[in-house]
XYZ file of C-alpha atoms in Angstrom:
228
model
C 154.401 51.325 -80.583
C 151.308 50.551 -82.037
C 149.462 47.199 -83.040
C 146.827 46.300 -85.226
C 144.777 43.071 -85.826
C 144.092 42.453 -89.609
C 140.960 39.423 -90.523
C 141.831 37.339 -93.670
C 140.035 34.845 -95.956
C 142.489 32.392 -97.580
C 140.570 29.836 -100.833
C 140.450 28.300 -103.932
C 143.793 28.059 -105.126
C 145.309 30.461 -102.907
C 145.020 27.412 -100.079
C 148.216 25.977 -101.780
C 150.113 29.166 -100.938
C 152.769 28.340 -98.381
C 153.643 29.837 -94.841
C 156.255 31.790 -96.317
C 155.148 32.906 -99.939
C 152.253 34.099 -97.977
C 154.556 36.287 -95.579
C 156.395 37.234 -98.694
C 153.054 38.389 -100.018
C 151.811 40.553 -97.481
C 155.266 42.102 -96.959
C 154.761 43.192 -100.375
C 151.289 44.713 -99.704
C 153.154 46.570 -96.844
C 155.740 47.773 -99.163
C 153.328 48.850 -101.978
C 150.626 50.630 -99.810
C 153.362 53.058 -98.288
C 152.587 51.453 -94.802
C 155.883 52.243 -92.443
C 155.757 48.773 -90.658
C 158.044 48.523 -87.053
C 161.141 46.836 -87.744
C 163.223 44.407 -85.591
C 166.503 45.033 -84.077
C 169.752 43.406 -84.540
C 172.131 42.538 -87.646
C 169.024 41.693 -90.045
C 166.269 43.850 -88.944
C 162.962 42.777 -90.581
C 159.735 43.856 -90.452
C 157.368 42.976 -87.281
C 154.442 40.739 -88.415
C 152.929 38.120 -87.326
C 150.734 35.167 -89.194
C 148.802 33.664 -86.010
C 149.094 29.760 -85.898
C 149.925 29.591 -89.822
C 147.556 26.778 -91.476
C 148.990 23.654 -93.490
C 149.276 23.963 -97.210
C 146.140 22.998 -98.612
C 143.891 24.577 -96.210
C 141.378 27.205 -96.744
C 140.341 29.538 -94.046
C 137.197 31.817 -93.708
C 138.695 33.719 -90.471
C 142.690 33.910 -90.466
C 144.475 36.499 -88.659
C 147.752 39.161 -89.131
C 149.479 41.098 -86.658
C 151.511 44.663 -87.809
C 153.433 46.617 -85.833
C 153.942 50.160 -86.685
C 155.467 53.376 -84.550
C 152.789 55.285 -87.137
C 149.263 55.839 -86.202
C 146.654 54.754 -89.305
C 143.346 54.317 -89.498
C 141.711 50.636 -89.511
C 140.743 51.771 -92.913
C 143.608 52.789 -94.311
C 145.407 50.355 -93.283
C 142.799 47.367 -94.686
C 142.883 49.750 -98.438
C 146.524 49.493 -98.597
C 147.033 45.890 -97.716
C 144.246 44.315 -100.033
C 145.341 47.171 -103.014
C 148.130 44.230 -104.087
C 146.406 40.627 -103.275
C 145.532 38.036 -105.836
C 142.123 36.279 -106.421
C 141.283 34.147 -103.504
C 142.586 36.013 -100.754
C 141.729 39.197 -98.933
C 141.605 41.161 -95.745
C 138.602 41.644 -94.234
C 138.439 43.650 -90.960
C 141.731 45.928 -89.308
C 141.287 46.958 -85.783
C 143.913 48.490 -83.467
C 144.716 46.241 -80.146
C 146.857 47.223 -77.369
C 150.351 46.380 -77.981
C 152.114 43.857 -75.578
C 155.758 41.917 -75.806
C 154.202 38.831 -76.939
C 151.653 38.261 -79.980
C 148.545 36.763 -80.350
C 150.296 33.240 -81.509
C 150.724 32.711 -77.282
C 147.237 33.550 -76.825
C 145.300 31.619 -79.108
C 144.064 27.812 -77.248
C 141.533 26.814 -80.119
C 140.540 26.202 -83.510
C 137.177 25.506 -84.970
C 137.764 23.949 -88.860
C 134.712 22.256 -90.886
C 136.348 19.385 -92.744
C 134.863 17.326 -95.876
C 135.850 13.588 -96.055
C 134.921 12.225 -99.458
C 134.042 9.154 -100.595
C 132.920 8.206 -96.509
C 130.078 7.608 -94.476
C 128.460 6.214 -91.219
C 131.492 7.971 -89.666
C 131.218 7.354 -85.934
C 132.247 10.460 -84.422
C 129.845 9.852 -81.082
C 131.620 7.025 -79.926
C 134.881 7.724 -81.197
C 135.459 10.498 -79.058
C 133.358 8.849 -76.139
C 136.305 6.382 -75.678
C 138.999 7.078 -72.650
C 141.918 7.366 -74.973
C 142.091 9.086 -78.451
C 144.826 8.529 -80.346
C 145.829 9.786 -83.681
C 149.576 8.722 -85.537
C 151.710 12.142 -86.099
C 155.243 12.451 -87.287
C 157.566 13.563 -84.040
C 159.739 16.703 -85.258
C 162.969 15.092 -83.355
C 163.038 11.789 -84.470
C 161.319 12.022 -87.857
C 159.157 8.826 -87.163
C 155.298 8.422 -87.139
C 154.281 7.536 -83.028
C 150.726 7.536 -81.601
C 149.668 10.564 -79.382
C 146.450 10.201 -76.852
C 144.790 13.209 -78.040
C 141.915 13.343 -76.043
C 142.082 16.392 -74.030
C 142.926 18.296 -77.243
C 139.344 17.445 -78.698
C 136.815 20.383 -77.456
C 133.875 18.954 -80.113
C 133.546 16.652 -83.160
C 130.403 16.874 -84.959
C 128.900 15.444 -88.118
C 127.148 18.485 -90.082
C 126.319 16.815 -92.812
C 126.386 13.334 -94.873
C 125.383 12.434 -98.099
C 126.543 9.962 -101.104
C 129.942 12.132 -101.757
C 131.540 12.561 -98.422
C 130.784 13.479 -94.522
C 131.224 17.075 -93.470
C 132.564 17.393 -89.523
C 133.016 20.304 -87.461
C 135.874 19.960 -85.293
C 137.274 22.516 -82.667
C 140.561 21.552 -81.586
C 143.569 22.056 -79.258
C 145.513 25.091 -81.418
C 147.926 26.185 -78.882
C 151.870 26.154 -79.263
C 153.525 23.080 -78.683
C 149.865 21.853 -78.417
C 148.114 21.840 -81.616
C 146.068 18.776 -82.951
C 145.681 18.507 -86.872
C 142.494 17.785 -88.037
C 143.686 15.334 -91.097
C 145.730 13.778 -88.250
C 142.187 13.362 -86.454
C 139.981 12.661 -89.398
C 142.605 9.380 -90.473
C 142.128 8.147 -86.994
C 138.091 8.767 -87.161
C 138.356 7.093 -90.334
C 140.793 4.068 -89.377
C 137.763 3.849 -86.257
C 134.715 4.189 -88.010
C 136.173 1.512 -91.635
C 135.527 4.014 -93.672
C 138.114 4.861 -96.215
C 140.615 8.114 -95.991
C 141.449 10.006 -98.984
C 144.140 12.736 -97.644
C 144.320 13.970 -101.202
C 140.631 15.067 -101.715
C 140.290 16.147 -98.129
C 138.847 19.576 -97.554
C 139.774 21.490 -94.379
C 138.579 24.990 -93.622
C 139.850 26.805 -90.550
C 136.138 29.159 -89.503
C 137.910 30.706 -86.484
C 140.657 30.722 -83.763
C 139.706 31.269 -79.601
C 140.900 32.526 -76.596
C 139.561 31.070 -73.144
C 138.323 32.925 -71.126
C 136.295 32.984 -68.217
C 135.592 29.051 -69.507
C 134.088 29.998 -72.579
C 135.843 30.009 -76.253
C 135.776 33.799 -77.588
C 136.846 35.272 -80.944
C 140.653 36.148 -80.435
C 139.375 40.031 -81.579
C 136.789 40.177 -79.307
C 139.447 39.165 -76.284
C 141.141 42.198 -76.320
């Protein structure tokens, strides 16, 4: 069995494309490029792919990642021809490489995300001290109980920078906890900068951009291709 590491941009309008119409999509590019994918067994086999740490709808990404499995040996190139031959506007692959194959997929071994966010229509955003406090809480909606509760998020926070202000918005950088069962939302975190700093949130005109995903290791954040 063989497994290969596909790079993806995701903007414009494609951001609104869902978690499934977007697996729906690249099944499709699979299909049409004559790529033999691995399939799952069982009743309902389907094909063996994997969307690492899908993004909310609305989110662009610069750095996004795919995961085929395949009992066929391609070429990186090959491969990255045949799945962009059928994409839309606003969306393409960028890199293939093959990684070594293992039971679980990348999803377990991702720990963080790096995303630049622009907050219109706010300023003097007080990221420094926001962050500096001992507890960090954000208000999320808990999956069980359907209910908004507040979360001490702290620990989840690796950095949250301003990159740039002006009379339209704030630009942050933010690398957070992106982990499963542990992943932070950076609208979740800009409303509570927001709420912190008296600055206004508009979740409708917000702007988030995913740059990159990490793996840990050795203490340091690296590129979840370059961990293999």
């Amino acid at each position: 069995m063989r497994r290969y590491l596909f790079g993806f941009y995701k903007k414009d309008n494609m951001r609104f494309i869902s978690h499934l119409d977007l697996q729906r999509l690249f099944k499709r590019c699979i299909k049409k490029s004559g790529i033999k994918p691995a399939y799952s067994q069982g009743f309902n086999p389907h094909e063996k792919i994997n969307i690492v740490h899908p993004l909310s709808l609305g989110f662009e990404t610069e750095m996004d990642y795919f995961e085929l499995d395949s009992e066929v040996e391609y070429t990186p190139q090959q491969l990255l021809d045949g799945m962009n031959s059928a994409l839309p506007e606003g969306i393409k692959f960028t890199f293939c490489r093959e990684v070594p194959f293992a039971f679980k997929n990348s999803s377990s071994k991702v720990e963080w995300s790096e995303y630049i966010v622009f907050v219109p229509s706010s300023q003097n955003l007080n990221a420094e001290e926001f962050i500096m406090q001992d507890v960090v809480n954000i208000f999320k909606r808990d999956k069980k109980t359907k209910t908004m509760v507040e979360k001490d998020v702290k620990n989840w926070i690796s950095q949250l920078t301003i990159v740039d202000e002006a009379a339209d918005g704030t630009m942050l950088r933010m690398v957070l906890r992106s982990a499963p069962n542990e992943t932070l939302n950076p609208v979740n975190l800009t409303e509570a900068l927001c709420r912190f700093s008296g600055q206004p949130f508009d979740k409708e005109r917000l702007r988030v951009c995913r740059l990159n995903m990490y793996v840990v290791i050795d203490g340091n954040l690296v590129a979840l291709p370059e961990s293999f």
